[in-house]
CSV table of C-alpha atoms in Angstrom, one decimal:
chain,number,residue,atom,x,y,z
T,126,MET,CA,4.6,-12.6,70.7
T,127,VAL,CA,6.2,-15.1,68.2
T,128,SER,CA,6.3,-18.9,69.0
T,129,ILE,CA,9.5,-20.8,68.5
T,130,SER,CA,10.1,-24.6,68.3
T,131,ILE,CA,13.6,-25.7,69.0
T,132,ILE,CA,14.1,-29.2,67.3
T,133,ILE,CA,16.9,-31.4,68.5
T,134,PRO,CA,17.5,-34.8,66.8
T,135,VAL,CA,19.2,-37.3,69.0
T,136,HIS,CA,20.5,-40.8,68.9
T,137,ASN,CA,22.5,-42.6,71.6
T,138,ARG,CA,24.3,-39.6,72.8
T,139,LYS,CA,22.7,-39.4,76.3
T,140,SER,CA,25.4,-37.1,77.9
T,141,LEU,CA,25.3,-34.7,75.1
T,142,THR,CA,21.5,-34.6,75.0
T,143,GLN,CA,21.4,-34.1,78.7
T,144,ASN,CA,23.8,-31.3,78.5
T,145,ILE,CA,22.0,-29.3,75.8
T,146,LEU,CA,18.6,-29.7,77.5
T,147,ALA,CA,20.1,-28.6,80.7
T,148,GLN,CA,21.4,-25.4,79.1
T,149,LEU,CA,18.1,-24.7,77.4
T,150,HIS,CA,16.2,-25.3,80.6
T,151,LYS,CA,18.3,-22.8,82.5
T,152,GLN,CA,18.0,-20.1,79.8
T,153,THR,CA,14.2,-20.6,79.2
T,154,LEU,CA,13.3,-20.3,83.0
T,155,GLY,CA,10.8,-17.5,83.3
T,156,ILE,CA,9.9,-17.5,79.6
T,157,ASP,CA,6.3,-18.3,78.6
T,158,LEU,CA,6.1,-21.9,77.5
T,159,ALA,CA,3.7,-20.8,74.7
T,160,GLN,CA,6.6,-18.8,73.2
T,161,ILE,CA,9.3,-21.6,73.2
T,162,THR,CA,8.8,-25.3,72.9
T,163,ILE,CA,11.6,-27.7,72.9
T,164,VAL,CA,11.0,-30.7,70.7
T,165,VAL,CA,13.5,-33.7,71.0
T,166,VAL,CA,13.2,-36.3,68.3
T,167,ASP,CA,14.9,-39.5,69.6
T,168,ASP,CA,15.6,-41.9,66.8
T,169,GLY,CA,15.6,-45.3,68.6
T,170,SER,CA,18.2,-44.6,71.3
T,171,THR,CA,19.2,-47.6,73.4
T,172,ASP,CA,21.5,-45.8,75.9
T,173,GLY,CA,18.8,-44.5,78.3
T,174,THR,CA,18.3,-41.2,76.5
T,175,LEU,CA,14.5,-41.5,76.5
T,176,GLU,CA,14.3,-42.4,80.2
T,177,MET,CA,16.6,-39.4,81.0
T,178,ILE,CA,14.5,-37.0,79.2
T,179,ARG,CA,11.3,-38.2,80.7
T,180,HIS,CA,12.7,-38.1,84.2
T,181,GLU,CA,14.7,-34.9,84.1
T,182,PHE,CA,13.0,-32.8,81.4
T,183,PRO,CA,9.3,-33.6,81.5
T,184,GLN,CA,8.5,-30.2,79.8
T,185,VAL,CA,10.1,-31.4,76.6
T,186,GLN,CA,8.0,-32.5,73.7
T,187,LEU,CA,9.4,-35.9,72.9
T,188,LEU,CA,8.9,-37.6,69.6
T,189,ILE,CA,10.2,-41.2,69.1
T,190,GLY,CA,11.6,-42.9,66.0
T,191,ASP,CA,12.6,-46.5,65.4
T,192,GLY,CA,16.2,-45.9,64.4
T,193,SER,CA,15.6,-45.4,60.7
T,194,LEU,CA,14.9,-41.7,60.6
T,195,TRP,CA,18.6,-40.4,60.5
T,196,TRP,CA,19.0,-36.6,60.7
T,197,GLY,CA,16.8,-35.7,57.9
T,198,GLY,CA,13.9,-37.9,59.0
T,199,ALA,CA,14.1,-36.7,62.6
T,200,ILE,CA,14.3,-33.0,61.8
T,201,THR,CA,11.4,-33.4,59.3
T,202,LEU,CA,9.3,-35.2,62.0
T,203,GLY,CA,10.0,-32.4,64.4
T,204,MET,CA,9.1,-29.8,61.8
T,205,GLN,CA,5.9,-31.4,60.9
T,206,TYR,CA,4.9,-31.6,64.6
T,207,SER,CA,5.8,-28.0,65.1
T,208,ILE,CA,3.9,-26.7,62.1
T,209,ASN,CA,0.8,-29.0,62.3
T,210,GLN,CA,0.5,-29.4,66.0
T,211,LEU,CA,2.0,-26.3,67.6
T,212,ASN,CA,1.4,-23.9,64.7
T,213,THR,CA,4.8,-22.4,65.5
T,214,ASP,CA,6.1,-19.3,63.8
T,215,TYR,CA,9.8,-20.2,63.8
T,216,ILE,CA,11.5,-23.6,63.8
T,217,VAL,CA,15.0,-23.8,65.1
T,218,TRP,CA,17.4,-26.7,64.2
T,219,LEU,CA,19.8,-27.3,66.9
T,220,ASN,CA,22.6,-29.9,67.4
T,221,ASP,CA,22.9,-31.6,70.7
T,222,ASP,CA,26.8,-31.3,70.9
T,223,LEU,CA,26.9,-27.6,71.5
T,224,LEU,CA,27.8,-25.4,74.4
T,225,LEU,CA,25.5,-22.4,74.1
T,226,THR,CA,26.5,-18.8,75.0
T,227,ASP,CA,24.6,-17.6,78.1
T,228,ASN,CA,22.6,-15.1,76.0
T,229,PHE,CA,21.6,-17.6,73.3
T,230,ILE,CA,17.8,-17.9,73.9
T,231,LYS,CA,17.5,-14.0,74.6
T,232,ASN,CA,19.3,-13.5,71.2
T,233,LEU,CA,17.4,-16.2,69.5
T,234,ILE,CA,14.1,-14.2,70.3
T,235,ILE,CA,15.7,-11.0,69.2
T,236,SER,CA,16.8,-12.5,65.9
T,237,CYS,CA,13.2,-13.7,65.2
T,238,ASP,CA,11.9,-10.2,65.9
T,239,ILE,CA,14.5,-8.4,63.7
T,240,TYR,CA,13.5,-10.6,60.8
T,241,SER,CA,9.8,-10.8,61.6
T,242,ASN,CA,8.8,-10.5,57.9
T,243,GLN,CA,9.7,-14.2,57.7
T,244,GLU,CA,11.7,-13.7,54.5
T,245,THR,CA,15.0,-14.8,56.0
T,246,ILE,CA,16.6,-18.0,57.3
T,247,ILE,CA,19.1,-17.2,60.1
T,248,GLY,CA,22.2,-19.2,61.0
T,249,GLY,CA,24.4,-19.1,64.0
T,250,LEU,CA,28.2,-19.5,64.6
T,251,VAL,CA,29.8,-22.6,66.0
T,252,ARG,CA,33.2,-21.7,67.3
T,253,ASN,CA,35.9,-24.1,68.4
T,254,LYS,CA,36.4,-24.3,72.2
T,255,ASN,CA,40.2,-24.5,72.0
T,256,TYR,CA,40.6,-22.0,69.1
T,257,PRO,CA,37.7,-19.5,69.5
T,258,ASN,CA,38.5,-17.4,66.5
T,259,TRP,CA,38.0,-20.5,64.3
T,260,LEU,CA,34.5,-20.9,63.1
T,261,VAL,CA,33.8,-24.6,62.7
T,262,TYR,CA,30.3,-24.0,61.3
T,263,SER,CA,28.9,-20.7,60.0
T,264,GLY,CA,28.0,-20.0,56.3
T,265,HIS,CA,29.3,-20.3,52.8
T,266,PHE,CA,29.5,-17.4,50.4
T,267,ASN,CA,30.7,-17.7,46.8
T,268,ASN,CA,31.8,-21.3,47.5
T,269,PHE,CA,34.0,-20.3,50.4
T,270,PRO,CA,33.4,-21.0,54.0
T,271,ILE,CA,33.3,-18.2,56.6
T,272,ARG,CA,35.8,-19.4,59.2
T,273,ASP,CA,37.1,-16.3,61.1
T,274,ILE,CA,35.0,-14.7,63.8
T,275,ASN,CA,36.8,-11.4,63.1
T,276,VAL,CA,34.8,-11.2,59.9
T,277,PHE,CA,31.9,-10.2,62.1
T,278,ASN,CA,33.7,-7.2,63.8
T,279,GLN,CA,32.1,-4.7,61.4
T,280,GLN,CA,28.7,-6.3,60.9
T,281,GLU,CA,26.6,-8.6,63.0
T,282,ASP,CA,24.8,-10.2,60.1
T,283,ILE,CA,26.2,-11.5,56.8
T,284,LEU,CA,24.3,-12.6,53.7
T,285,VAL,CA,25.4,-16.1,52.6
T,286,ASP,CA,24.6,-18.8,50.0
T,287,PHE,CA,23.8,-21.5,52.5
T,288,ILE,CA,24.2,-22.6,56.1
T,289,PHE,CA,24.5,-26.0,57.9
T,290,GLY,CA,21.9,-27.4,60.3
T,291,ASN,CA,23.7,-27.0,63.6
T,292,ILE,CA,22.0,-23.7,64.3
T,293,ALA,CA,19.3,-22.6,61.9
T,294,ILE,CA,16.1,-20.6,62.3
T,295,ILE,CA,13.5,-21.5,59.7
T,296,PRO,CA,10.4,-19.1,59.4
T,297,LYS,CA,7.0,-20.8,59.0
T,298,LYS,CA,6.7,-18.9,55.7
T,299,VAL,CA,9.6,-20.9,54.3
T,300,VAL,CA,8.0,-24.2,55.3
T,301,ASN,CA,4.7,-23.2,53.7
T,302,ALA,CA,6.5,-22.2,50.4
T,303,ILE,CA,8.9,-25.1,50.0
T,304,GLY,CA,7.7,-27.9,52.3
T,305,PHE,CA,10.0,-30.0,54.5
T,306,PRO,CA,13.5,-31.4,54.0
T,307,ASP,CA,13.7,-34.3,51.5
T,308,ALA,CA,14.7,-36.9,53.9
T,309,ALA,CA,13.9,-39.8,51.6
T,310,TRP,CA,16.4,-38.5,49.0
T,311,LEU,CA,19.2,-37.4,51.5
T,312,PRO,CA,18.4,-38.9,54.8
T,313,GLN,CA,21.6,-37.8,56.6
T,314,ASN,CA,24.4,-35.7,55.0
T,315,GLY,CA,23.5,-33.0,52.5
T,316,CYS,CA,19.8,-32.9,53.7
T,317,ASP,CA,20.3,-29.4,55.3
T,318,HIS,CA,22.3,-28.1,52.4
T,319,GLU,CA,19.7,-29.1,49.8
T,320,TYR,CA,17.0,-27.4,51.9
T,321,MET,CA,18.9,-24.2,52.0
T,322,LEU,CA,19.5,-24.2,48.3
T,323,ARG,CA,15.8,-24.9,47.7
T,324,ALA,CA,14.9,-22.0,49.9
T,325,ARG,CA,17.1,-19.6,48.1
T,326,GLN,CA,15.7,-20.7,44.7
T,327,ALA,CA,12.3,-19.8,46.2
T,328,GLY,CA,13.5,-16.2,46.8
T,329,PHE,CA,14.3,-16.5,50.5
T,330,LYS,CA,17.5,-14.8,52.0
T,331,ILE,CA,19.9,-16.7,54.2
T,332,VAL,CA,22.1,-14.8,56.8
T,333,VAL,CA,24.5,-15.8,59.5
T,334,THR,CA,24.5,-13.7,62.7
T,335,SER,CA,27.1,-13.2,65.3
T,336,LYS,CA,24.2,-12.7,67.9
T,337,LEU,CA,23.7,-16.6,67.9
T,338,GLN,CA,26.9,-18.3,69.1
T,339,ALA,CA,27.8,-21.7,70.5
T,340,PHE,CA,31.0,-23.7,71.0
T,341,ASN,CA,32.0,-27.3,70.4
T,342,ASP,CA,35.1,-29.4,71.0
T,343,PHE,CA,35.7,-30.2,67.3
T,344,ASN,CA,39.1,-32.0,67.3
T,345,LEU,CA,41.6,-33.3,64.8
T,346,SER,CA,39.9,-36.6,64.0
T,347,ASP,CA,36.5,-34.8,63.5
T,348,LEU,CA,38.2,-32.3,61.2
T,349,ILE,CA,39.9,-35.1,59.1
T,350,ARG,CA,36.5,-36.9,58.9
T,351,TYR,CA,35.0,-34.1,57.0
T,352,MET,CA,37.9,-33.4,54.6
T,353,PRO,CA,37.7,-34.4,50.9
T,354,TYR,CA,37.8,-38.2,50.7
T,355,TRP,CA,41.0,-38.2,48.7
T,356,MET,CA,42.8,-36.1,51.4
T,357,GLN,CA,41.6,-38.5,54.1
T,358,TRP,CA,43.1,-41.4,52.2
T,359,TYR,CA,46.4,-39.7,51.6
T,360,LEU,CA,46.8,-38.7,55.2
T,361,GLN,CA,46.0,-42.2,56.5
T,362,LYS,CA,48.7,-44.6,56.0
T,363,ASP,CA,47.1,-47.4,58.0
T,364,TRP,CA,45.4,-49.8,55.4
T,365,SER,CA,42.9,-51.0,57.9
T,366,LYS,CA,41.6,-47.5,58.3
T,367,ARG,CA,41.9,-46.9,54.6
T,368,TRP,CA,39.6,-49.9,54.1
T,369,GLN,CA,37.0,-48.2,56.4
T,370,LEU,CA,37.2,-45.1,54.1
T,371,LEU,CA,36.4,-47.3,51.1
T,372,LYS,CA,33.5,-48.8,52.9
T,373,GLY,CA,32.3,-45.2,53.6
T,374,PHE,CA,31.5,-44.8,50.0
T,375,THR,CA,28.4,-47.1,50.6
T,376,ASN,CA,27.8,-46.0,54.3
T,377,ILE,CA,24.9,-43.5,54.7
T,378,LYS,CA,26.6,-42.0,57.8
T,379,THR,CA,29.6,-40.6,56.0
T,380,ASN,CA,29.7,-37.3,54.1
T,381,HIS,CA,31.4,-38.9,51.1
T,382,ASN,CA,29.0,-41.6,50.4
T,383,ILE,CA,28.0,-42.1,46.7
T,384,TRP,CA,24.4,-41.1,47.3
T,385,VAL,CA,25.5,-37.6,48.5
T,386,VAL,CA,28.0,-37.3,45.8
T,387,LEU,CA,25.4,-38.0,43.0
T,388,ARG,CA,22.3,-36.5,44.6
T,389,MET,CA,23.9,-33.4,46.0
T,390,HIS,CA,27.1,-32.6,44.1
T,391,SER,CA,26.7,-33.7,40.6
T,392,LYS,CA,24.7,-32.9,37.4
T,393,PHE,CA,22.0,-35.3,38.8
T,394,ARG,CA,21.1,-32.9,41.7
T,395,HIS,CA,17.9,-31.8,40.2
T,396,THR,CA,16.6,-35.2,39.1
T,397,ARG,CA,15.1,-38.1,41.1
T,398,ASN,CA,15.9,-40.8,38.6
T,399,ILE,CA,19.4,-41.9,38.7
T,400,ALA,CA,20.2,-45.2,37.1
T,401,THR,CA,22.0,-47.9,39.3
T,402,TRP,CA,25.0,-48.0,36.9
T,403,HIS,CA,25.7,-44.3,37.7
T,404,TYR,CA,26.2,-45.2,41.4
T,405,ILE,CA,28.4,-48.1,40.5
T,406,LEU,CA,30.5,-45.9,38.2
T,407,ALA,CA,30.8,-43.2,40.8
T,408,TYR,CA,32.0,-45.9,43.3
T,409,LEU,CA,34.6,-47.3,40.9
T,410,ASN,CA,35.7,-43.9,39.9
T,411,ARG,CA,36.5,-42.9,43.5
T,412,VAL,CA,38.3,-46.1,44.3
T,413,LEU,CA,40.5,-45.7,41.2
T,414,ARG,CA,41.3,-42.1,42.2
T,415,LEU,CA,42.4,-43.3,45.6
T,416,LEU,CA,44.5,-46.1,44.3
T,417,ILE,CA,46.3,-43.7,42.0
T,418,LEU,CA,46.8,-41.0,44.6
T,419,ASP,CA,49.8,-42.6,46.2
T,420,TRP,CA,51.7,-42.5,42.9
T,421,LEU,CA,51.3,-38.7,42.4
T,422,PRO,CA,54.3,-36.4,43.2
T,423,GLN,CA,54.2,-35.6,46.9
T,424,ASP,CA,54.8,-31.8,46.3
T,425,TYR,CA,51.6,-31.7,44.2
T,426,VAL,CA,49.5,-33.4,46.9
T,427,TYR,CA,51.1,-31.4,49.7
T,428,GLN,CA,50.3,-28.1,47.9
T,429,ARG,CA,46.7,-29.1,47.2
T,430,THR,CA,46.2,-30.2,50.8
T,431,LEU,CA,47.9,-27.0,52.2
T,432,ASN,CA,45.6,-24.8,50.0
T,433,TYR,CA,42.6,-26.6,51.3
T,434,LEU,CA,43.6,-26.1,55.0
T,435,LYS,CA,44.3,-22.4,54.4
T,436,GLN,CA,40.9,-21.9,52.7
T,437,GLU,CA,39.4,-23.5,55.8
T,438,ASN,CA,41.2,-20.8,57.9
T,439,LEU,CA,42.4,-23.5,60.3
T,440,PRO,CA,44.7,-22.5,63.3
T,441,GLN,CA,48.3,-22.9,62.4
T,442,PRO,CA,49.0,-25.6,65.1
T,443,ILE,CA,46.1,-27.8,63.6
T,444,ILE,CA,47.6,-27.3,60.0
T,445,GLN,CA,50.9,-28.4,61.3
T,446,LYS,CA,49.5,-31.6,62.9
T,447,ILE,CA,47.6,-32.5,59.8
T,448,LEU,CA,50.5,-32.1,57.4
T,449,GLU,CA,52.8,-34.1,59.8
T,450,LEU,CA,50.5,-37.0,59.5
T,451,ARG,CA,52.0,-37.8,56.0
T,452,PHE,CA,54.4,-35.2,54.7
T,453,SER,CA,57.0,-34.8,57.4
T,454,GLY,CA,57.9,-35.5,61.0
T,455,GLY,CA,59.6,-32.2,61.4
T,456,GLN,CA,58.6,-28.5,61.2
T,457,LEU,CA,57.0,-27.7,57.8
T,458,ASP,CA,56.9,-24.4,55.9
T,459,ILE,CA,53.2,-23.6,55.6
T,460,SER,CA,53.8,-20.0,54.5
T,461,LYS,CA,53.9,-20.9,50.8
C-alpha cells in the first residue's frame, strides 16, 4: 500500500479552504489514514482559517507559517514534513480553489499505482466551470498549452514538458533526486515551473492525465491577470489600473514581476548571481515597452492579441469580450 500526502498551501481564503477540505474529507471516508494524509500549510492567515481547520477538520496535519512563506515556501515546508516525518511515497500539490470530481481520490490512488516505478510526475486537468471543454490548467508541450479536453478522447495520459502546481503528484524518488522547490529563488510565481524543469533535466517524465480532474470558476479578470503584461496594459485604458500594472513589476505576487522575468524566463535562469543593474534594466525596459505600445498600429496589436487568445484555445464568447475591451464596441471578426 502506497502512502500519499496531499499538501494544500493556504492564506486568508477561509471559505475556499473549508470547501476543499470538506470535499477531501468526504472522498477519504473509509480510506486508511495511513494511506492518505492531508497536510495544510497555513501561511499566517488572519481570517479564522486556522480556527476553522482545528474545529472542523481535526484529522488534518496543520503546519503554520508567519506570512513570509508564499506558495513556494509553504509547499516546500509541506514536502519536507511529508518526506521527513511521514515517510510518504507520493506528494500531491493541490490548490484550495478547486471543485474536485467525485472520483478524484479514487483515481489519485489508481494513478500512483499505475506509475508505481516512481519515474513519472503526474498532473491533473483543471476545467472551467462555465466552459468545461476549456482546460484552464493542464500541461505544456513544445511551448504550447493543452487547452482542449477533447485532446484526451483518444488517450488518458499525455507526455508533456511541464505542468503547473494546481494538481501535481510528485514521487518520493523525484524529491530524493533533485530536492525541494527553490522557494528562496522563486517564492511565488515560477516556483512550480522551475521544479518541473529540474525534474525533467534529471531524467524524470511528466504526464497529464484525464483521470484526475477538477473545476474552477476562472473568470475574465483572472484570465486577463495572467496574460502577457503588454497585453494587460493595452486592454486596460484606466490609468489608475495601468499604474497598478506598473507596480506589479516589483510585486512578488504578480506573474510578471522582474524577479520571475530574470530568474525564470531569461538567459540568467541557470545562475544565482544576477547583478542589481540587470533588475533595474529589466524594469526600465518593460516600462518603456508599455509606453510605446499605445503608439503602435492598432491592427498589429489586434492580430498579436488575437493570435495569443486562439493559442490559448479560449471559448469564443470570452475572446469576444476581451477584444471588445479595447478594439471595438461591436461584433469583431475573430476568424482571421
